Amino acid sequence: MNVTNKITLLERLGAYLNGQGTDEEREELRLVKEKAFRQNGWFIPEFVDLAVGQIADNFLRRPLLEAWVAQYPGFGEPKAPKTVGIVAAGNIPLVGFHDWLTGFLSGHRIKLKLSSKDAVLLPHLIGKIAEWSPEAGELTSIQDVLKDCDAYIATGSNNSARYFEFYFSKYPHIIRRNRTSVAVLTGTETPAQLESLADDALLYFGLGCRNVTKVLVPEGYDFEPLMIAFKKYDWLMDNHKYKNNYDYNLALLLLNNAPFKTNDNLLLHENESVFSPLSVLHYGMYRNRGELEAQLAENADLQCIVAADRIAFGQAQAPRLTDYADGVDTAAFFTAL
């Protein structure tokens, strides 16, 4: 099956995700989304719908796919197809879709190990491809244990990455570790920009590596407009899993006599770490541009930097096909196999 035929299938998948199928298909998708939520309480309907819509609009449109594939001469036509094992993450809905998509188009065979946290949505989408084209369906197999692969892509924590390095080191591989994102503020942001920043921080409850977990602000920064803007996510406190995290982290800050600010849905705490607990947003201060750039440079764990001159406010959780995790070009990796 050539790349053109695969893109046709993916375009159809995008239409399916956007609710453009039959009444029967729309009901089928609705039930799958419900099942995903029952299986993982973090996958609330609002965020599943968002993830599905982002994939349909940013990944599965024919012009986007054709332009992306055209950047890699020979992509999709390997001389000797290999078998590539993919260990998917499960922190946010369909977070492993891009890896699978790249592998599917590459012309190589894919063995996919799912996270137990996201074991409903991606198998369903792969199943739809197989339903429409049995030939295409044969290119992907979902397995509990990955064996006999020629190359590997694995995403996990820093701890799991050590195991991945041990087991996969003798094969071509991409190993991903803990990552997070920060935002740079100057104090001149508009209320609309700050509300968009709230999306960057709190979409998917802040569980994604592209979610902003720390803001860097100039000395003397007025936090009140920021905290007001983040009130748009007051509704997260209706979710008992999120509220439990908020209450726990609030208790820790109080017990440690640590200074913090809150708007009753988020805890703002000054901390050197770019990683913050769920329901907490860290902040740090800078005095000048040089100091700011030094702070950014010393953190190798950044997935995104949101700023007026970097990734636009509100776009951290809207990646495009060329926004590769950890900055490692997976399409080039597949092409080189």
Tab-separated table of C-alpha atoms in Angstrom:
chain	number	residue	atom	x	y	z
A	1	MET	CA	0.000	0.000	0.000
A	2	ASN	CA	1.524	3.324	-1.048
A	3	VAL	CA	1.586	6.604	0.836
A	4	THR	CA	-1.183	8.166	-1.260
A	5	ASN	CA	-3.601	5.395	-0.343
A	6	LYS	CA	-2.651	5.667	3.310
A	7	ILE	CA	-3.254	9.413	3.294
A	8	THR	CA	-6.707	8.768	1.839
A	9	LEU	CA	-7.437	6.456	4.767
A	10	LEU	CA	-6.115	8.985	7.263
A	11	GLU	CA	-8.206	11.726	5.706
A	12	ARG	CA	-11.235	9.492	6.157
A	13	LEU	CA	-10.206	8.911	9.771
A	14	GLY	CA	-10.057	12.671	10.307
A	15	ALA	CA	-13.576	13.055	8.950
A	16	TYR	CA	-14.717	10.250	11.261
A	17	LEU	CA	-13.164	11.990	14.265
A	18	ASN	CA	-14.872	15.244	13.291
A	19	GLY	CA	-18.263	13.515	13.331
A	20	GLN	CA	-18.692	13.451	9.562
A	21	GLY	CA	-19.468	9.744	9.364
A	22	THR	CA	-22.820	7.991	9.461
A	23	ASP	CA	-25.142	8.176	12.450
A	24	GLU	CA	-23.935	4.704	13.344
A	25	GLU	CA	-20.299	5.801	13.254
A	26	ARG	CA	-20.975	8.891	15.349
A	27	GLU	CA	-22.653	6.738	17.991
A	28	GLU	CA	-19.764	4.275	17.858
A	29	LEU	CA	-17.247	7.060	18.477
A	30	ARG	CA	-19.339	8.477	21.317
A	31	LEU	CA	-19.400	5.101	23.070
A	32	VAL	CA	-15.633	4.680	22.640
A	33	LYS	CA	-15.018	8.081	24.221
A	34	GLU	CA	-17.253	7.121	27.148
A	35	LYS	CA	-15.348	3.870	27.560
A	36	ALA	CA	-12.029	5.749	27.598
A	37	PHE	CA	-13.335	7.974	30.407
A	38	ARG	CA	-14.556	4.990	32.422
A	39	GLN	CA	-11.150	3.358	32.018
A	40	ASN	CA	-9.218	6.510	33.040
A	41	GLY	CA	-10.925	9.199	35.114
A	42	TRP	CA	-8.458	11.828	33.906
A	43	PHE	CA	-9.799	11.448	30.359
A	44	ILE	CA	-12.878	13.589	30.896
A	45	PRO	CA	-15.145	14.109	27.846
A	46	GLU	CA	-14.050	17.723	27.371
A	47	PHE	CA	-10.398	16.762	27.066
A	48	VAL	CA	-10.991	13.660	24.960
A	49	ASP	CA	-13.006	15.767	22.530
A	50	LEU	CA	-10.193	18.327	22.453
A	51	ALA	CA	-7.510	15.708	21.739
A	52	VAL	CA	-9.604	14.087	19.026
A	53	GLY	CA	-10.345	17.443	17.411
A	54	GLN	CA	-6.698	18.528	17.478
A	55	ILE	CA	-5.634	15.309	15.745
A	56	ALA	CA	-8.320	15.626	13.106
A	57	ASP	CA	-7.570	19.270	12.344
A	58	ASN	CA	-3.787	19.418	12.788
A	59	PHE	CA	-2.701	15.939	11.668
A	60	LEU	CA	-5.287	14.321	9.424
A	61	ARG	CA	-5.942	16.840	6.661
A	62	ARG	CA	-4.666	15.762	3.252
A	63	PRO	CA	-2.777	18.998	2.372
A	64	LEU	CA	-0.957	18.879	5.722
A	65	LEU	CA	-0.052	15.215	5.346
A	66	GLU	CA	1.127	15.605	1.761
A	67	ALA	CA	3.278	18.640	2.583
A	68	TRP	CA	4.791	16.840	5.584
A	69	VAL	CA	5.629	13.638	3.724
A	70	ALA	CA	7.141	15.623	0.839
A	71	GLN	CA	9.867	16.912	3.175
A	72	TYR	CA	11.396	13.411	3.374
A	73	PRO	CA	12.551	11.936	0.040
A	74	GLY	CA	11.841	8.227	-0.020
A	75	PHE	CA	9.532	8.375	2.991
A	76	GLY	CA	6.982	5.587	2.830
A	77	GLU	CA	9.004	3.485	0.376
A	78	PRO	CA	11.727	1.699	2.338
A	79	LYS	CA	13.872	-0.726	0.363
A	80	ALA	CA	13.615	-3.299	3.139
A	81	PRO	CA	10.677	-2.722	5.517
A	82	LYS	CA	11.611	-3.132	9.167
A	83	THR	CA	9.585	-3.860	12.290
A	84	VAL	CA	9.530	-0.965	14.747
A	85	GLY	CA	8.357	-1.304	18.331
A	86	ILE	CA	6.623	1.693	19.866
A	87	VAL	CA	6.101	2.001	23.627
A	88	ALA	CA	3.346	4.605	23.980
A	89	ALA	CA	2.765	6.958	26.888
A	90	GLY	CA	-0.678	7.503	28.405
A	91	ASN	CA	-0.587	10.781	30.296
A	92	ILE	CA	-3.091	12.535	28.005
A	93	PRO	CA	-5.576	11.136	25.467
A	94	LEU	CA	-3.989	9.775	22.263
A	95	VAL	CA	-0.545	11.073	23.166
A	96	GLY	CA	1.001	8.187	21.223
A	97	PHE	CA	-0.928	8.896	18.024
A	98	HIS	CA	1.816	10.884	16.290
A	99	ASP	CA	4.367	8.087	16.696
A	100	TRP	CA	1.908	5.562	15.292
A	101	LEU	CA	0.910	7.891	12.448
A	102	THR	CA	4.533	8.421	11.432
A	103	GLY	CA	5.223	4.698	11.533
A	104	PHE	CA	2.071	3.870	9.587
A	105	LEU	CA	3.030	6.227	6.767
A	106	SER	CA	6.705	5.201	6.817
A	107	GLY	CA	6.182	1.845	5.144
A	108	HIS	CA	7.565	-0.082	8.106
A	109	ARG	CA	5.605	-2.537	10.240
A	110	ILE	CA	4.582	-1.355	13.706
A	111	LYS	CA	4.361	-3.289	16.952
A	112	LEU	CA	2.612	-1.104	19.507
A	113	LYS	CA	2.692	-1.457	23.280
A	114	LEU	CA	-0.001	0.712	24.823
A	115	SER	CA	-0.057	2.392	28.191
A	116	SER	CA	-2.739	0.939	30.464
A	117	LYS	CA	-3.903	4.541	30.955
A	118	ASP	CA	-4.744	5.000	27.258
A	119	ALA	CA	-5.724	1.558	25.994
A	120	VAL	CA	-9.076	2.393	24.401
A	121	LEU	CA	-8.851	5.273	21.954
A	122	LEU	CA	-5.819	4.411	19.819
A	123	PRO	CA	-6.765	0.732	19.324
A	124	HIS	CA	-10.188	1.903	18.172
A	125	LEU	CA	-8.712	4.255	15.571
A	126	ILE	CA	-6.309	1.599	14.320
A	127	GLY	CA	-9.267	-0.771	14.181
A	128	LYS	CA	-11.209	1.668	12.003
A	129	ILE	CA	-8.289	1.784	9.564
A	130	ALA	CA	-8.292	-2.034	9.489
A	131	GLU	CA	-12.062	-2.069	8.960
A	132	TRP	CA	-11.777	0.202	5.934
A	133	SER	CA	-8.641	-1.504	4.601
A	134	PRO	CA	-7.599	-4.931	5.901
A	135	GLU	CA	-4.304	-4.513	4.058
A	136	ALA	CA	-3.530	-1.349	6.014
A	137	GLY	CA	-4.683	-2.989	9.233
A	138	GLU	CA	-2.023	-5.670	8.887
A	139	LEU	CA	0.735	-3.063	9.209
A	140	THR	CA	0.088	-2.541	12.940
A	141	SER	CA	-0.136	-5.081	15.744
A	142	ILE	CA	-0.847	-4.268	19.388
A	143	GLN	CA	1.172	-6.371	21.814
A	144	ASP	CA	1.698	-6.689	25.549
A	145	VAL	CA	5.432	-7.336	25.139
A	146	LEU	CA	7.638	-6.026	22.353
A	147	LYS	CA	9.993	-8.620	20.907
A	148	ASP	CA	11.839	-9.203	17.661
A	149	CYS	CA	11.831	-5.588	16.518
A	150	ASP	CA	14.508	-3.921	14.386
A	151	ALA	CA	14.141	-0.503	16.060
A	152	TYR	CA	12.309	1.049	18.989
A	153	ILE	CA	10.633	4.279	20.075
A	154	ALA	CA	9.855	4.423	23.784
A	155	THR	CA	8.318	7.189	25.864
A	156	GLY	CA	8.268	7.121	29.640
A	157	SER	CA	9.653	8.524	32.862
A	158	ASN	CA	13.316	9.024	33.681
A	159	ASN	CA	13.205	5.741	35.591
A	160	SER	CA	11.672	3.722	32.762
A	161	ALA	CA	14.077	5.341	30.291
A	162	ARG	CA	16.973	3.620	32.054
A	163	TYR	CA	15.350	0.255	31.399
A	164	PHE	CA	14.610	1.207	27.804
A	165	GLU	CA	18.256	2.174	27.298
A	166	PHE	CA	19.376	-1.171	28.708
A	167	TYR	CA	17.055	-3.293	26.573
A	168	PHE	CA	17.060	-1.256	23.355
A	169	SER	CA	20.593	0.172	23.264
A	170	LYS	CA	21.851	-2.219	20.571
A	171	TYR	CA	19.018	-1.261	18.191
A	172	PRO	CA	18.264	2.048	16.463
A	173	HIS	CA	16.087	3.837	19.015
A	174	ILE	CA	14.484	6.985	20.323
A	175	ILE	CA	14.148	7.064	24.118
A	176	ARG	CA	12.100	9.875	25.652
A	177	ARG	CA	12.258	10.979	29.282
A	178	ASN	CA	10.400	13.402	31.541
A	179	ARG	CA	9.757	16.729	29.867
A	180	THR	CA	7.748	19.802	30.713
A	181	SER	CA	7.173	23.349	29.448
A	182	VAL	CA	7.569	26.905	30.705
A	183	ALA	CA	6.209	30.321	29.808
A	184	VAL	CA	8.017	33.648	29.728
A	185	LEU	CA	6.038	36.714	30.777
A	186	THR	CA	7.020	40.370	30.566
A	187	GLY	CA	4.110	42.017	32.367
A	188	THR	CA	2.735	43.524	29.152
A	189	GLU	CA	0.472	40.567	28.278
A	190	THR	CA	-3.194	41.248	27.555
A	191	PRO	CA	-5.996	39.533	29.506
A	192	ALA	CA	-6.672	37.428	26.393
A	193	GLN	CA	-3.041	36.262	26.270
A	194	LEU	CA	-3.133	35.331	29.956
A	195	GLU	CA	-6.351	33.368	29.443
A	196	SER	CA	-4.649	31.546	26.588
A	197	LEU	CA	-1.752	30.801	28.929
A	198	ALA	CA	-4.273	29.214	31.275
A	199	ASP	CA	-5.007	26.753	28.460
A	200	ASP	CA	-1.305	25.991	28.123
A	201	ALA	CA	-1.116	25.214	31.834
A	202	LEU	CA	-4.399	23.489	32.627
A	203	LEU	CA	-5.685	21.681	29.547
A	204	TYR	CA	-5.627	17.941	30.278
A	205	PHE	CA	-5.281	18.941	33.969
A	206	GLY	CA	-1.671	19.897	33.229
A	207	LEU	CA	-0.614	16.266	32.761
A	208	GLY	CA	1.089	16.656	29.374
A	209	CYS	CA	4.744	17.362	28.685
A	210	ARG	CA	3.612	20.341	26.599
A	211	ASN	CA	1.706	21.799	29.564
A	212	VAL	CA	3.289	24.856	31.182
A	213	THR	CA	4.343	24.030	34.738
A	214	LYS	CA	6.427	27.139	35.446
A	215	VAL	CA	6.290	30.812	34.484
A	216	LEU	CA	9.302	33.103	34.410
A	217	VAL	CA	8.418	36.689	35.279
A	218	PRO	CA	10.343	39.971	35.707
A	219	GLU	CA	11.088	41.195	39.212
A	220	GLY	CA	8.168	43.155	40.635
A	221	TYR	CA	5.654	41.268	38.473
A	222	ASP	CA	1.977	41.753	39.420
A	223	PHE	CA	0.430	38.284	39.628
A	224	GLU	CA	-3.166	39.427	40.101
A	225	PRO	CA	-4.095	39.593	36.361
A	226	LEU	CA	-2.567	36.130	35.886
A	227	MET	CA	-4.547	34.609	38.734
A	228	ILE	CA	-7.746	36.243	37.501
A	229	ALA	CA	-7.184	34.843	34.007
A	230	PHE	CA	-6.718	31.342	35.413
A	231	LYS	CA	-10.159	31.541	37.049
A	232	LYS	CA	-11.563	30.316	33.730
A	233	TYR	CA	-10.591	26.850	34.976
A	234	ASP	CA	-12.535	27.017	38.236
A	235	TRP	CA	-14.552	24.091	36.927
A	236	LEU	CA	-11.576	21.760	37.357
A	237	MET	CA	-12.327	21.784	41.072
A	238	ASP	CA	-15.537	19.881	40.311
A	239	ASN	CA	-13.328	16.936	39.400
A	240	HIS	CA	-12.552	15.015	42.589
A	241	LYS	CA	-9.199	13.735	41.286
A	242	TYR	CA	-7.971	17.260	40.587
A	243	LYS	CA	-9.424	18.657	43.831
A	244	ASN	CA	-7.724	15.936	45.859
A	245	ASN	CA	-4.391	16.978	44.379
A	246	TYR	CA	-5.114	20.644	45.085
A	247	ASP	CA	-6.060	19.923	48.716
A	248	TYR	CA	-2.983	17.734	49.214
A	249	ASN	CA	-0.549	20.286	47.788
A	250	LEU	CA	-2.221	23.114	49.696
A	251	ALA	CA	-1.739	21.141	52.917
A	252	LEU	CA	1.943	20.576	52.123
A	253	LEU	CA	2.550	24.271	51.500
A	254	LEU	CA	0.775	25.209	54.723
A	255	LEU	CA	2.645	22.610	56.795
A	256	ASN	CA	5.962	23.821	55.400
A	257	ASN	CA	5.089	27.487	55.930
A	258	ALA	CA	5.893	27.997	52.257
A	259	PRO	CA	4.630	31.246	50.703
A	260	PHE	CA	2.101	30.799	47.916
A	261	LYS	CA	-0.771	32.459	46.120
A	262	THR	CA	-4.046	30.870	45.098
A	263	ASN	CA	-7.166	31.720	43.150
A	264	ASP	CA	-8.936	28.655	44.626
A	265	ASN	CA	-8.208	26.398	41.643
A	266	LEU	CA	-4.424	26.711	41.314
A	267	LEU	CA	-1.510	27.149	43.717
A	268	LEU	CA	1.246	29.554	42.626
A	269	HIS	CA	4.553	28.827	44.332
A	270	GLU	CA	8.085	30.157	43.790
A	271	ASN	CA	10.392	27.239	43.104
A	272	GLU	CA	13.575	26.609	41.109
A	273	SER	CA	12.239	23.417	39.529
A	274	VAL	CA	10.526	23.578	36.146
A	275	PHE	CA	8.480	20.524	37.178
A	276	SER	CA	5.523	21.244	39.426
A	277	PRO	CA	2.966	18.947	41.070
A	278	LEU	CA	-0.529	18.691	39.658
A	279	SER	CA	-2.597	21.798	40.613
A	280	VAL	CA	0.591	23.817	41.307
A	281	LEU	CA	2.245	26.349	39.006
A	282	HIS	CA	5.827	27.251	39.836
A	283	TYR	CA	7.299	30.634	39.107
A	284	GLY	CA	10.742	32.173	38.990
A	285	MET	CA	11.983	35.730	38.471
A	286	TYR	CA	14.541	37.314	36.173
A	287	ARG	CA	16.152	40.750	36.216
A	288	ASN	CA	17.180	41.089	32.583
A	289	ARG	CA	17.186	39.284	29.258
A	290	GLY	CA	20.575	37.738	29.832
A	291	GLU	CA	19.503	36.223	33.127
A	292	LEU	CA	16.323	34.925	31.518
A	293	GLU	CA	18.186	33.217	28.685
A	294	ALA	CA	20.591	31.679	31.185
A	295	GLN	CA	17.692	30.194	33.150
A	296	LEU	CA	16.195	28.730	29.997
A	297	ALA	CA	19.521	27.349	28.797
A	298	GLU	CA	20.228	25.479	32.035
A	299	ASN	CA	17.042	23.446	31.685
A	300	ALA	CA	17.442	20.640	29.162
A	301	ASP	CA	14.037	19.176	30.044
A	302	LEU	CA	11.898	21.740	28.234
A	303	GLN	CA	9.443	20.560	25.614
A	304	CYS	CA	7.970	23.996	24.874
A	305	ILE	CA	8.730	27.612	25.710
A	306	VAL	CA	5.609	29.744	25.492
A	307	ALA	CA	6.287	33.440	24.968
A	308	ALA	CA	5.427	36.358	22.714
A	309	ASP	CA	8.451	35.528	20.518
A	310	ARG	CA	8.316	31.716	20.807
A	311	ILE	CA	5.311	29.402	20.860
A	312	ALA	CA	2.227	31.627	20.951
A	313	PHE	CA	0.085	31.741	24.063
A	314	GLY	CA	-2.602	29.079	23.886
A	315	GLN	CA	-0.772	26.928	21.329
A	316	ALA	CA	1.335	24.633	23.526
A	317	GLN	CA	-1.286	21.882	23.370
A	318	ALA	CA	-1.964	22.321	19.656
A	319	PRO	CA	1.086	20.637	18.082
A	320	ARG	CA	1.504	20.318	14.322
A	321	LEU	CA	2.901	17.382	12.390
A	322	THR	CA	6.424	18.794	12.560
A	323	ASP	CA	6.331	19.426	16.328
A	324	TYR	CA	8.307	16.339	17.300
A	325	ALA	CA	8.465	15.206	20.922
A	326	ASP	CA	11.819	16.087	22.530
A	327	GLY	CA	12.762	17.778	19.248
A	328	VAL	CA	13.717	14.400	17.743
A	329	ASP	CA	12.490	14.047	14.148
A	330	THR	CA	10.660	10.704	14.113
A	331	ALA	CA	9.943	10.924	10.377
A	332	ALA	CA	13.682	11.207	9.692
A	333	PHE	CA	14.276	8.287	12.082
A	334	PHE	CA	11.860	6.035	10.172
A	335	THR	CA	13.256	7.180	6.814
A	336	ALA	CA	16.803	6.290	7.841
A	337	LEU	CA	16.000	2.720	8.904
